[in-house]
Short mmCIF file of N, CA, C and O in Angstrom, two decimals:
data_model
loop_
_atom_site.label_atom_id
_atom_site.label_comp_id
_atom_site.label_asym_id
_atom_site.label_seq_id
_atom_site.Cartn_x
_atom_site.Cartn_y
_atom_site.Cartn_z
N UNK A 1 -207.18 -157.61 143.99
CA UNK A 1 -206.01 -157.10 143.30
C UNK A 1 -204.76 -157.18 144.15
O UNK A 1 -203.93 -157.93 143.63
N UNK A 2 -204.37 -156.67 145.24
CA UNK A 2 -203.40 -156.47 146.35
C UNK A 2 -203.47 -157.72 147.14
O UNK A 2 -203.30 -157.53 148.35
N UNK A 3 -203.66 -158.86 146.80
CA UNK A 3 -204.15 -159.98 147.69
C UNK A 3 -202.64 -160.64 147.83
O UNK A 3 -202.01 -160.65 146.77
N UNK A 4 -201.95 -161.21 149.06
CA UNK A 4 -200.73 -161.11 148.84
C UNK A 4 -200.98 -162.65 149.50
O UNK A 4 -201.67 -162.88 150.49
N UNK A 5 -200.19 -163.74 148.63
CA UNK A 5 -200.68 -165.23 148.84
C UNK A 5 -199.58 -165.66 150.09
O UNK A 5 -198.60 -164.94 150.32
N UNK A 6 -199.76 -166.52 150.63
CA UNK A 6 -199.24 -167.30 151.87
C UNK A 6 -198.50 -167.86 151.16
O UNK A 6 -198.95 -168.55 150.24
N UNK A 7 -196.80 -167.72 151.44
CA UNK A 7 -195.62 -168.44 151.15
C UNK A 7 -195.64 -169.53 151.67
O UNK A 7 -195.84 -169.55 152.89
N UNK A 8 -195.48 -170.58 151.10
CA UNK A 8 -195.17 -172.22 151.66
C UNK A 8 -193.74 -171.96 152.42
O UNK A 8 -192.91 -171.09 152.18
N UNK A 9 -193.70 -173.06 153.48
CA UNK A 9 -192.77 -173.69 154.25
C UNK A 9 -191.32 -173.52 153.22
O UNK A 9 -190.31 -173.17 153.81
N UNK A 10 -191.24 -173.72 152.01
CA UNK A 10 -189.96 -174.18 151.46
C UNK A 10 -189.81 -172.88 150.75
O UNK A 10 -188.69 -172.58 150.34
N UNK A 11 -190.72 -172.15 150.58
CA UNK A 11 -190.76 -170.79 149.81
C UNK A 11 -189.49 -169.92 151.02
O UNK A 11 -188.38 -169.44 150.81
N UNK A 12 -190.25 -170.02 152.17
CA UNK A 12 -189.84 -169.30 153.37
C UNK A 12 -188.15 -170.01 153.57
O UNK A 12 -187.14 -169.38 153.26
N UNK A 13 -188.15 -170.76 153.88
CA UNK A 13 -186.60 -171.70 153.58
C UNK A 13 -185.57 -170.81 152.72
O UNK A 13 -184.61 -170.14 153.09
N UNK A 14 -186.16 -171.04 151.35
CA UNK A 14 -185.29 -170.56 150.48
C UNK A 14 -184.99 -169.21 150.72
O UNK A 14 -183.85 -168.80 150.95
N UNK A 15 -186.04 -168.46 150.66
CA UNK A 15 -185.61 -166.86 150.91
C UNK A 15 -184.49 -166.47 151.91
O UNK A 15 -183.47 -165.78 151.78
N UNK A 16 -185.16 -167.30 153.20
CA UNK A 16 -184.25 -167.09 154.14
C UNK A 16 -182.87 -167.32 153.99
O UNK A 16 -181.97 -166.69 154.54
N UNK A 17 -182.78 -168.13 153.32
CA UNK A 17 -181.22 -168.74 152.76
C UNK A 17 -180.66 -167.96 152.09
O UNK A 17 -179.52 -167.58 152.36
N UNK A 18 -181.66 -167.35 150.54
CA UNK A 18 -180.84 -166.43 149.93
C UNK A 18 -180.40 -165.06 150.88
O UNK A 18 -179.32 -164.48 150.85
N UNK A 19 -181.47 -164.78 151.64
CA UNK A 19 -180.88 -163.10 152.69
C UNK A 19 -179.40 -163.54 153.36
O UNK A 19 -178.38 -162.85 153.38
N UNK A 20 -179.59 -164.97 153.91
CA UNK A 20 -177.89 -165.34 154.73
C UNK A 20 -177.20 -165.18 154.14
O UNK A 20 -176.26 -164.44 154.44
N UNK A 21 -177.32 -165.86 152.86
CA UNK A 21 -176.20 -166.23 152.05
C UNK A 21 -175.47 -164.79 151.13
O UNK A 21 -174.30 -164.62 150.79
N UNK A 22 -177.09 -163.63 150.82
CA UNK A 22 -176.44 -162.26 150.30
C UNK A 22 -175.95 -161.74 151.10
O UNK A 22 -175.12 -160.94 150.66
N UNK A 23 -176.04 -161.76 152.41
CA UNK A 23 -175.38 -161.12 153.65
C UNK A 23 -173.79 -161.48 154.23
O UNK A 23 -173.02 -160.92 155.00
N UNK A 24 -173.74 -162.85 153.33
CA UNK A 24 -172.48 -163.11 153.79
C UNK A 24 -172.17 -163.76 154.95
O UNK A 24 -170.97 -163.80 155.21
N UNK A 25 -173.01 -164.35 155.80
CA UNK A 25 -173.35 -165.00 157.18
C UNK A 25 -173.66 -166.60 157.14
O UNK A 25 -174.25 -167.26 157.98
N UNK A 26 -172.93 -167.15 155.59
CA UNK A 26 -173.44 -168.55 156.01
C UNK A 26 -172.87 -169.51 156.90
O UNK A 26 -173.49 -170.28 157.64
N UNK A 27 -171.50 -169.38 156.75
CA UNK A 27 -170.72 -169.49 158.08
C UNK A 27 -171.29 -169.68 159.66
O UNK A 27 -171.35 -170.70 160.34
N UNK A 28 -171.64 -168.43 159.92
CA UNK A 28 -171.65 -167.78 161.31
C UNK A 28 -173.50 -168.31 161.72
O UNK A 28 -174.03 -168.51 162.81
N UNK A 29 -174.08 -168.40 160.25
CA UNK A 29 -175.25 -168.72 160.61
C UNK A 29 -176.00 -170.39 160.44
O UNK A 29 -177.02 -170.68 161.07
N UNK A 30 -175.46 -171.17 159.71
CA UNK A 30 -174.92 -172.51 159.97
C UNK A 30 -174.46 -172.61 161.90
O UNK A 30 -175.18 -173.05 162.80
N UNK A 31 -173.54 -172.22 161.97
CA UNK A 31 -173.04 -172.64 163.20
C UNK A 31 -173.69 -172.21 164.34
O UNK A 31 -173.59 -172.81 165.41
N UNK A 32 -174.47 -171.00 164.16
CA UNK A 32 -175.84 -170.31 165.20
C UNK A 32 -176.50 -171.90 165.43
O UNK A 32 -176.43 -172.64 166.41
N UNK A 33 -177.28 -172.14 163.84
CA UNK A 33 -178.50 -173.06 163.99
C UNK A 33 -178.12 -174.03 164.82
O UNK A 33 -178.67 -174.32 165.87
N UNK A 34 -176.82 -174.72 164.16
CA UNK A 34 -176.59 -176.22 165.21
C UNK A 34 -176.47 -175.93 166.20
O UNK A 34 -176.97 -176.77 166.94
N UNK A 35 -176.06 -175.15 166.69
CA UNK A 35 -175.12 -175.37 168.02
C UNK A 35 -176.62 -174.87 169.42
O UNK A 35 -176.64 -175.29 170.57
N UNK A 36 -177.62 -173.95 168.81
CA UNK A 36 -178.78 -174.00 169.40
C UNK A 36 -180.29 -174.60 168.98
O UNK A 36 -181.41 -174.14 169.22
N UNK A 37 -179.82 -176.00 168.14
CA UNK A 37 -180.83 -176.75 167.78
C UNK A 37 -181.31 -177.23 169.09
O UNK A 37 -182.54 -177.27 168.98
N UNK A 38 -180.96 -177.62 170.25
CA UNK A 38 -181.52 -177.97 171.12
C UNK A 38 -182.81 -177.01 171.84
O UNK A 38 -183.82 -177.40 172.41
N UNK A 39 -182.25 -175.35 171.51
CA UNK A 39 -183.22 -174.70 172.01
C UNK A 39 -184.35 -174.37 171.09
O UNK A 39 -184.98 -173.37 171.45
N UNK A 40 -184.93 -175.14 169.57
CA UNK A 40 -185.66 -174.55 169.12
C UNK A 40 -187.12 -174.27 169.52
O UNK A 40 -187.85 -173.35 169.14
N UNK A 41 -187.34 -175.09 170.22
CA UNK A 41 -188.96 -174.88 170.83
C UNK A 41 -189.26 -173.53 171.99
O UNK A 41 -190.29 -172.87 172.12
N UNK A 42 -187.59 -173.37 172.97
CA UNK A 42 -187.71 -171.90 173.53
C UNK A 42 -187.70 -170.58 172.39
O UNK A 42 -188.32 -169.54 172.64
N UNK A 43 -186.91 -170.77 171.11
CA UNK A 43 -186.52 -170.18 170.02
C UNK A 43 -188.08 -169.74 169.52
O UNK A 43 -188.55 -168.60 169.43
N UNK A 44 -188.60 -170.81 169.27
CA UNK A 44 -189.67 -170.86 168.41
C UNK A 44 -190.88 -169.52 169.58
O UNK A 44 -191.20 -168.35 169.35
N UNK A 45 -191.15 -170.26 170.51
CA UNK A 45 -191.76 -169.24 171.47
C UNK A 45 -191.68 -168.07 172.20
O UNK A 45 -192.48 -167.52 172.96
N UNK A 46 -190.03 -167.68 171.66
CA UNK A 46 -189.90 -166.29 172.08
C UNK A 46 -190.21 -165.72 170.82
O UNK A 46 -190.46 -164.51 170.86
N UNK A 47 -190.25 -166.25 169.76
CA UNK A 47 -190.44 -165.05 168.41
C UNK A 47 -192.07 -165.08 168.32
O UNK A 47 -192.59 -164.27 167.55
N UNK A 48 -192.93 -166.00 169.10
CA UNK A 48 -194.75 -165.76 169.03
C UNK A 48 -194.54 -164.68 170.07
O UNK A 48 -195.32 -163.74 169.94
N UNK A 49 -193.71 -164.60 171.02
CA UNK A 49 -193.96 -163.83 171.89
C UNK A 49 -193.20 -162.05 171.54
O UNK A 49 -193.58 -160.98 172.01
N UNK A 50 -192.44 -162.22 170.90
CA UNK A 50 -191.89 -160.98 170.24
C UNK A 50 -192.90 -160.65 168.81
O UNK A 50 -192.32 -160.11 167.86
N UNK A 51 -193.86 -160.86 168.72
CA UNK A 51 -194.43 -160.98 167.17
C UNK A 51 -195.23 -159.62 167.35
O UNK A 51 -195.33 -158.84 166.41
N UNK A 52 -195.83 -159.34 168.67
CA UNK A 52 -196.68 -157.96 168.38
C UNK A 52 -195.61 -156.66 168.17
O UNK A 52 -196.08 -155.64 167.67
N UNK A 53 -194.35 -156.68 168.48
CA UNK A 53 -193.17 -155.97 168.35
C UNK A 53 -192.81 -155.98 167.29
O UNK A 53 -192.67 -155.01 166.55
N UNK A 54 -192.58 -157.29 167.03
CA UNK A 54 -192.69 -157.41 164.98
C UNK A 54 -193.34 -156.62 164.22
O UNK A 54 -192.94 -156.18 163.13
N UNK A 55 -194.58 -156.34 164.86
CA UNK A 55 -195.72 -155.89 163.89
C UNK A 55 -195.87 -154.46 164.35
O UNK A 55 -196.69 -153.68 163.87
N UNK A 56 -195.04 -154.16 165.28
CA UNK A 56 -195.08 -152.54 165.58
C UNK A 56 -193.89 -151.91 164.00
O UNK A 56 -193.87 -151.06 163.12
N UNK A 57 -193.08 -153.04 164.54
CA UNK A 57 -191.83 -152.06 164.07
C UNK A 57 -191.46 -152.71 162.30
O UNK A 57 -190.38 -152.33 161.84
N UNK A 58 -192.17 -153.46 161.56
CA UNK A 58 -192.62 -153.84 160.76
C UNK A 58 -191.56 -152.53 159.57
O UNK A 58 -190.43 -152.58 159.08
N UNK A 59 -192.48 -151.69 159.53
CA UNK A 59 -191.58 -150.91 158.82
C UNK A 59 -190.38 -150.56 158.62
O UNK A 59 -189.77 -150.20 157.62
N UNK A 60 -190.01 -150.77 160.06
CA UNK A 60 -188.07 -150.58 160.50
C UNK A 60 -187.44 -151.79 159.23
O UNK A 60 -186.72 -151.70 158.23
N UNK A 61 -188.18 -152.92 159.95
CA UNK A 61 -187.57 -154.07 159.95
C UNK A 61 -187.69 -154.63 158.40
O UNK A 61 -187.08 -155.63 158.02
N UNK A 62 -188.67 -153.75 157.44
CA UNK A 62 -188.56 -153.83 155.58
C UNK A 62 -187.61 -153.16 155.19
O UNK A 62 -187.03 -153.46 154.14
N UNK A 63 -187.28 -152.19 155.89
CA UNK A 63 -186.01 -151.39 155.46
C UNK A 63 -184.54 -151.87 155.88
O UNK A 63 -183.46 -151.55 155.37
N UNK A 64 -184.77 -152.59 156.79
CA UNK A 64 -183.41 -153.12 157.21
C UNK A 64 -183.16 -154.34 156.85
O UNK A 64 -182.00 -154.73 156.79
N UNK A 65 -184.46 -155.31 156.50
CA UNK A 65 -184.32 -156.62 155.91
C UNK A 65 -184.28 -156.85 154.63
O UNK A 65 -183.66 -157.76 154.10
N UNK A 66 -185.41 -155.44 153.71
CA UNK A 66 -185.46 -155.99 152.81
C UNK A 66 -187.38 -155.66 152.10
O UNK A 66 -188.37 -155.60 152.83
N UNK A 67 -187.39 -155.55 151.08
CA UNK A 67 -188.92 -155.38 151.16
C UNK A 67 -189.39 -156.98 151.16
O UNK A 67 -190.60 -157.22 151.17
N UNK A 68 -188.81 -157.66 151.14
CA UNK A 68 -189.68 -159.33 151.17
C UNK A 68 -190.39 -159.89 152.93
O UNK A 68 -191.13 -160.80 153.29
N UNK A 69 -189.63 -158.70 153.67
CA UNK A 69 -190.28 -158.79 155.16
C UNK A 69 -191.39 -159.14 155.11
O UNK A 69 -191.98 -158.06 155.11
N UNK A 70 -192.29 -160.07 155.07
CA UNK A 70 -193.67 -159.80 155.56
C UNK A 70 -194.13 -160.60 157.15
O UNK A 70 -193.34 -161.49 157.49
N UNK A 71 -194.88 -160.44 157.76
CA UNK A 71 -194.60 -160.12 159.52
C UNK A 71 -195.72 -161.62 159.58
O UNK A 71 -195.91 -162.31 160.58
N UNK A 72 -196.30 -161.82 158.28
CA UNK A 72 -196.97 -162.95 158.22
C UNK A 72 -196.02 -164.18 158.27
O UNK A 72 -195.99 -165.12 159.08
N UNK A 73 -195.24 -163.92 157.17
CA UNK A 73 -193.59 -164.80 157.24
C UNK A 73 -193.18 -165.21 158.61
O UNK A 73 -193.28 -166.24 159.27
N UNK A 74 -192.68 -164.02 158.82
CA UNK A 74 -192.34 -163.96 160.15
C UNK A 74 -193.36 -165.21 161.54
O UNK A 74 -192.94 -166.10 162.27
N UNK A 75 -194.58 -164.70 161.36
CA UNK A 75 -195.27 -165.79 162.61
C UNK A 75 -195.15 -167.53 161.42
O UNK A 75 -194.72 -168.51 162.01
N UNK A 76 -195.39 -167.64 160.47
CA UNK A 76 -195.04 -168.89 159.96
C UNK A 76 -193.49 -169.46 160.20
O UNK A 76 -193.29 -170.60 160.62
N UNK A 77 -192.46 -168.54 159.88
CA UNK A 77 -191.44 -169.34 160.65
C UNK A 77 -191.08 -169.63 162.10
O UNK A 77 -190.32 -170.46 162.59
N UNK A 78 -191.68 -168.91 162.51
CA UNK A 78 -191.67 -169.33 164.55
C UNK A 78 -192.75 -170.47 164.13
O UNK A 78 -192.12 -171.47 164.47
N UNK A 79 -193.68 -170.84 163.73
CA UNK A 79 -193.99 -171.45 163.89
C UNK A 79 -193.44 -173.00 163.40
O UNK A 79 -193.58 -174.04 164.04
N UNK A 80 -192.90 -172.86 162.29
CA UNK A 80 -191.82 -173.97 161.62
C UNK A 80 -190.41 -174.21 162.28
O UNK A 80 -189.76 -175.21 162.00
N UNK A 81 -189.88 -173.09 163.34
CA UNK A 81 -188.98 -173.98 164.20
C UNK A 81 -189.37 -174.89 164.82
O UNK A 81 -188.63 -175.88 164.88
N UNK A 82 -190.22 -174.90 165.27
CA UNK A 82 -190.55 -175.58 166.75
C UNK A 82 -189.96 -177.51 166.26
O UNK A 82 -189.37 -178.38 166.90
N UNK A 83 -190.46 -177.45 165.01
CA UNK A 83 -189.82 -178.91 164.13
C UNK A 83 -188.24 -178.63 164.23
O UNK A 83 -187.71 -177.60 163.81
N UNK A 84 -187.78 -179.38 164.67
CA UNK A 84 -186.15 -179.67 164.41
C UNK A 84 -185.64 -179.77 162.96
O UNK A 84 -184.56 -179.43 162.50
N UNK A 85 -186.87 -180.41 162.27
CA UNK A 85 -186.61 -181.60 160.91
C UNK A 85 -186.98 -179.94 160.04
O UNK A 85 -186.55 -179.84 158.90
N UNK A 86 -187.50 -179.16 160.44
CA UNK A 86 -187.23 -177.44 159.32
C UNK A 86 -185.87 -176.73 159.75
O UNK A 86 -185.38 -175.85 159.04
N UNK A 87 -185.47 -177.02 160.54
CA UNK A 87 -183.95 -176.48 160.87
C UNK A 87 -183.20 -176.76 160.04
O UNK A 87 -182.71 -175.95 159.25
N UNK A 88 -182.87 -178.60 160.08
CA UNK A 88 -182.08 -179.48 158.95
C UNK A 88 -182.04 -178.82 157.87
O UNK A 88 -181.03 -178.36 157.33
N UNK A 89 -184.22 -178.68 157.19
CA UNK A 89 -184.17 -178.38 155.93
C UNK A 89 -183.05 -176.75 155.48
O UNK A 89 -182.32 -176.50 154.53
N UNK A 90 -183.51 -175.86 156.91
CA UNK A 90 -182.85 -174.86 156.51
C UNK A 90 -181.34 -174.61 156.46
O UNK A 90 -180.80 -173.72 155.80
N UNK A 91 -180.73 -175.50 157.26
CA UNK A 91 -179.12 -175.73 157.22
C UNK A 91 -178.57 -175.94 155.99
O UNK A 91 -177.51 -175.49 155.55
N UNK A 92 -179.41 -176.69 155.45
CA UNK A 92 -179.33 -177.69 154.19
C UNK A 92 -179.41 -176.84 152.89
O UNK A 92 -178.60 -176.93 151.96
N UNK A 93 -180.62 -175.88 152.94
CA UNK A 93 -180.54 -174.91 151.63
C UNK A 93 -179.48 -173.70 151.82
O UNK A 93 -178.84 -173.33 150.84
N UNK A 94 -179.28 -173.08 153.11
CA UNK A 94 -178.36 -172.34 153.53
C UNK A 94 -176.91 -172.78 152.51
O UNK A 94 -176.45 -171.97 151.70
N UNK A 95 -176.35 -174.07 152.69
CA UNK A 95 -175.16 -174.51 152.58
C UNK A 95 -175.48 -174.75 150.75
O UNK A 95 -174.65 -174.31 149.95
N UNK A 96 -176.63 -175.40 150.31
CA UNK A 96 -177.04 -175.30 148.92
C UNK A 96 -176.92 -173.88 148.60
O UNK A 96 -176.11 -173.70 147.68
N UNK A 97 -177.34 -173.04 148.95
CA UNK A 97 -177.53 -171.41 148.37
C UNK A 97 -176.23 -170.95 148.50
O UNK A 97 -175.88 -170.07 147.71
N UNK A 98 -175.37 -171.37 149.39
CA UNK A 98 -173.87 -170.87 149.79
C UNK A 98 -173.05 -171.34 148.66
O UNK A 98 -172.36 -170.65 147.91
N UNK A 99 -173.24 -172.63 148.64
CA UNK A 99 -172.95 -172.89 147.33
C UNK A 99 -172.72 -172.95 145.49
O UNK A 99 -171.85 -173.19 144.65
N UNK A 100 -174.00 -172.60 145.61
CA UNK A 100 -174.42 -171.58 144.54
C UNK A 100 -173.87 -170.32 144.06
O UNK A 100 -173.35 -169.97 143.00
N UNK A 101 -174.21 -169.60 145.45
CA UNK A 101 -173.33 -168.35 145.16
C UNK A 101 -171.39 -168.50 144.70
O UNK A 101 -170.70 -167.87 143.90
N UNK A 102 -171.10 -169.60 145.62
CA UNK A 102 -169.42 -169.59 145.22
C UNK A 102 -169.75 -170.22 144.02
O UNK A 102 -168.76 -170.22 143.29
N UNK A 103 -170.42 -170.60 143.65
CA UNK A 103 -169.98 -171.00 141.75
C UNK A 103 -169.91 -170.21 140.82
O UNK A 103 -169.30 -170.27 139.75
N UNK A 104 -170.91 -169.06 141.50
CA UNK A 104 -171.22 -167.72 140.67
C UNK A 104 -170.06 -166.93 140.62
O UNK A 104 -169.47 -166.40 139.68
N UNK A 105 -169.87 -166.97 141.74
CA UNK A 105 -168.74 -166.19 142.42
C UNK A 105 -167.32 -166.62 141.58
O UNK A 105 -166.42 -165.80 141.45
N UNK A 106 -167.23 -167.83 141.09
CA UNK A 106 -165.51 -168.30 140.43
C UNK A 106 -166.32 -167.92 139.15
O UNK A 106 -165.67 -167.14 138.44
N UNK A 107 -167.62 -168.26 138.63
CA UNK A 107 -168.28 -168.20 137.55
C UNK A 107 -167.55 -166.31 136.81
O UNK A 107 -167.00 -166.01 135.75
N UNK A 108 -167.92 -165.59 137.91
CA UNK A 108 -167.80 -164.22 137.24
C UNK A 108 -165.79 -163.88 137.44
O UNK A 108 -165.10 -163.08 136.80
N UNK A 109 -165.37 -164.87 138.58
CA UNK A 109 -163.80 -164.19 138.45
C UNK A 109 -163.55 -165.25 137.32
O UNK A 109 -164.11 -164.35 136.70
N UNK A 110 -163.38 -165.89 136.76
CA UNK A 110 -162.90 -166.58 135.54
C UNK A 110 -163.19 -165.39 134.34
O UNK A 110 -162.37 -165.00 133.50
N UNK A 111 -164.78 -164.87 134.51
CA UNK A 111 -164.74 -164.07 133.33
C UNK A 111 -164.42 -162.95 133.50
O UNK A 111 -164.48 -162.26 132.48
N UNK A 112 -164.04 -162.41 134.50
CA UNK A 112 -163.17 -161.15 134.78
C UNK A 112 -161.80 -161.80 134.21
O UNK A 112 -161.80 -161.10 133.21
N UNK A 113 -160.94 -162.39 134.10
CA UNK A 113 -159.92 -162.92 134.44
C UNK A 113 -159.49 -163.27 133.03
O UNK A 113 -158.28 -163.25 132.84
N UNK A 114 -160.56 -163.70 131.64
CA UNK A 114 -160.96 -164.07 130.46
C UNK A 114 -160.92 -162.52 130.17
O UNK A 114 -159.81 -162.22 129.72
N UNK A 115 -161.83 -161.35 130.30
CA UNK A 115 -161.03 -160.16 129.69
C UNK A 115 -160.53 -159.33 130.08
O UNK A 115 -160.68 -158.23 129.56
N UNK A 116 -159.77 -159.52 131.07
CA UNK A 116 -158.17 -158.93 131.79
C UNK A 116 -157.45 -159.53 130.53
O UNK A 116 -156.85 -158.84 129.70
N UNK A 117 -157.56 -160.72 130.48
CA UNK A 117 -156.48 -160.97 129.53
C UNK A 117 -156.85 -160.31 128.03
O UNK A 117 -156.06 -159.45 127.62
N UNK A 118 -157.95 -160.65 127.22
CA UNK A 118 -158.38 -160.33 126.51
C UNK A 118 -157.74 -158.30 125.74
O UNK A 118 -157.34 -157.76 124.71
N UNK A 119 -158.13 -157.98 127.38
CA UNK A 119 -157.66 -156.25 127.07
C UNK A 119 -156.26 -156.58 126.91
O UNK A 119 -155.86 -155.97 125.91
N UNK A 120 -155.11 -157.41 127.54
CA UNK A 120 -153.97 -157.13 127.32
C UNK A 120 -153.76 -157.50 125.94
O UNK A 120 -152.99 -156.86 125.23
N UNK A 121 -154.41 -158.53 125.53
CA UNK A 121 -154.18 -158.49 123.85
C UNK A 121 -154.15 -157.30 122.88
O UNK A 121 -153.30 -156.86 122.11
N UNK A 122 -155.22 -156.97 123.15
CA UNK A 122 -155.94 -155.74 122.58
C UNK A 122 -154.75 -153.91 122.65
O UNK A 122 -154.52 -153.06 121.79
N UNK A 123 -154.24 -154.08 124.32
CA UNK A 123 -153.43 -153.55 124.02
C UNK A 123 -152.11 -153.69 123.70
O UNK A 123 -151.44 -152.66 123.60
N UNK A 124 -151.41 -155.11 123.44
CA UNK A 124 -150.43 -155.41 123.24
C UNK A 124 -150.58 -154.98 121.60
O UNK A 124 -149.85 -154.24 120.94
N UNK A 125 -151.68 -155.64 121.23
CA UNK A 125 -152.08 -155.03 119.68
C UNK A 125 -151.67 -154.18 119.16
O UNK A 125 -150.84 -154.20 118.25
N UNK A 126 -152.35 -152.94 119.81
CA UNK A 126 -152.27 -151.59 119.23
C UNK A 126 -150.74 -151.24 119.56
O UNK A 126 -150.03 -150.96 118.60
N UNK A 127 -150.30 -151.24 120.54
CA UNK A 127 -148.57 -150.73 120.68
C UNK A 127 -147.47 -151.65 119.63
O UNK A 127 -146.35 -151.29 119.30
N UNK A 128 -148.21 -152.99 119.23
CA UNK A 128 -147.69 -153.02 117.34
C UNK A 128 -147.87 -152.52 116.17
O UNK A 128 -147.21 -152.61 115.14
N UNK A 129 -149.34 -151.67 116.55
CA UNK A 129 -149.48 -150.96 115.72
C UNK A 129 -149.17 -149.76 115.44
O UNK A 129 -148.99 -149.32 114.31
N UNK A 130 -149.08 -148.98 116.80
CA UNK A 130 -148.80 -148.15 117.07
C UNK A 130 -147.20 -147.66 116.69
O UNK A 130 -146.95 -146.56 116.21
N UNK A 131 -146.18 -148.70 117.03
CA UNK A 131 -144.86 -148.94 117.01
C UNK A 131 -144.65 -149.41 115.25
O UNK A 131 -143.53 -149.65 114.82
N UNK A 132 -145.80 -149.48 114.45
CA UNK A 132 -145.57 -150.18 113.04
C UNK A 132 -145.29 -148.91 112.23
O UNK A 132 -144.39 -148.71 111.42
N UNK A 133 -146.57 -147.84 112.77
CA UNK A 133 -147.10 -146.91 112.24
C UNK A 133 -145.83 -145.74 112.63
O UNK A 133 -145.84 -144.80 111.83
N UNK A 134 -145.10 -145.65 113.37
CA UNK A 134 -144.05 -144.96 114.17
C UNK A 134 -142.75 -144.96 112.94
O UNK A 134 -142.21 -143.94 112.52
N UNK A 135 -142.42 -146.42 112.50
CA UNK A 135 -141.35 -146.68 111.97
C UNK A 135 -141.45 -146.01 110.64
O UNK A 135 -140.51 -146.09 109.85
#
C-alpha cells in the first residue's frame, strides 16, 4: 500500500526545476551550475558524503523544501551529478520551466489587465446610470 516508487532521472530533473524556478532562483541558479560544472564529481561526492546528515535531518529539510523531499532523491541526484551531460539536462529544464512560468506569468497579467478594464466599464456604466436616474 505505502510503497513509494523510485523517481527516474528526468522525474528528478523536472522537480528540481520546478522548486528553482517556484523559488525564484533561476537566474542565480543557472549561473551556480555553470560556473561550477567543472567541480561536479567533488559536488557529487560531498553530497554521498553529507547523505547520513541528510537522513538525520530529513524532517527539517521536508519542511523547508517541501513535502516532495525524499532523501532517496536526494542520494540519486549526487549520484546523477557526477555526469556533466545531467547538469546540461538540468540547466536546460531549469531555463524550460523558467520559461514556462514567464508565460504564465504575462498569461495571468494580460488577464488581470482584461478585467481592470472590464470593471472600468462596468463602472463607467453605472455612473450613466446612475447620473440618468439623477436627472
Amino acid at each position: 500500500m505505502g510503497e513509494k516508487t523510485e523517481l527516474s532521472d528526468q522525474e528528478i530533473i523536472s522537480r528540481l526545476a520546478k522548486w528553482v524556478v517556484g523559488k525564484r532562483m533561476t537566474a542565480p541558479a543557472i549561473i551556480f551550475l555553470e560556473s561550477h560544472r567543472p567541480l561536479t564529481f567533488v559536488g557529487s561526492t560531498a553530497m554521498v558524503a553529507a547523505s547520513p546528515f541528510v537522513s538525520f535531518f530529513e524532517p527539517f529539510l521536508k519542511s523547508l523544501m517541501g513535502p516532495g523531499f525524499e532523501h532517496a532523491s536526494y542520494q540519486r541526484f549526487a549520484a546523477m551529478i557526477e555526469d556533466r551531460e545531467n547538469l546540461d539536462h538540468l540547466v536546460i529544464e531549469i531555463e524550460r520551466e523558467g520559461q514556462r512560468a514567464r508565460q504564465a506569468e504575462k498569461q495571468e497579467k494580460l488577464r488581470r489587465k482584461q478585467a481592470k478594464k472590464e470593471a472600468r466599464a462596468m463602472r463607467r456604466e453605472l455612473k450613466k446610470a446612475r447620473k440618468a436616474r439623477g436627472n
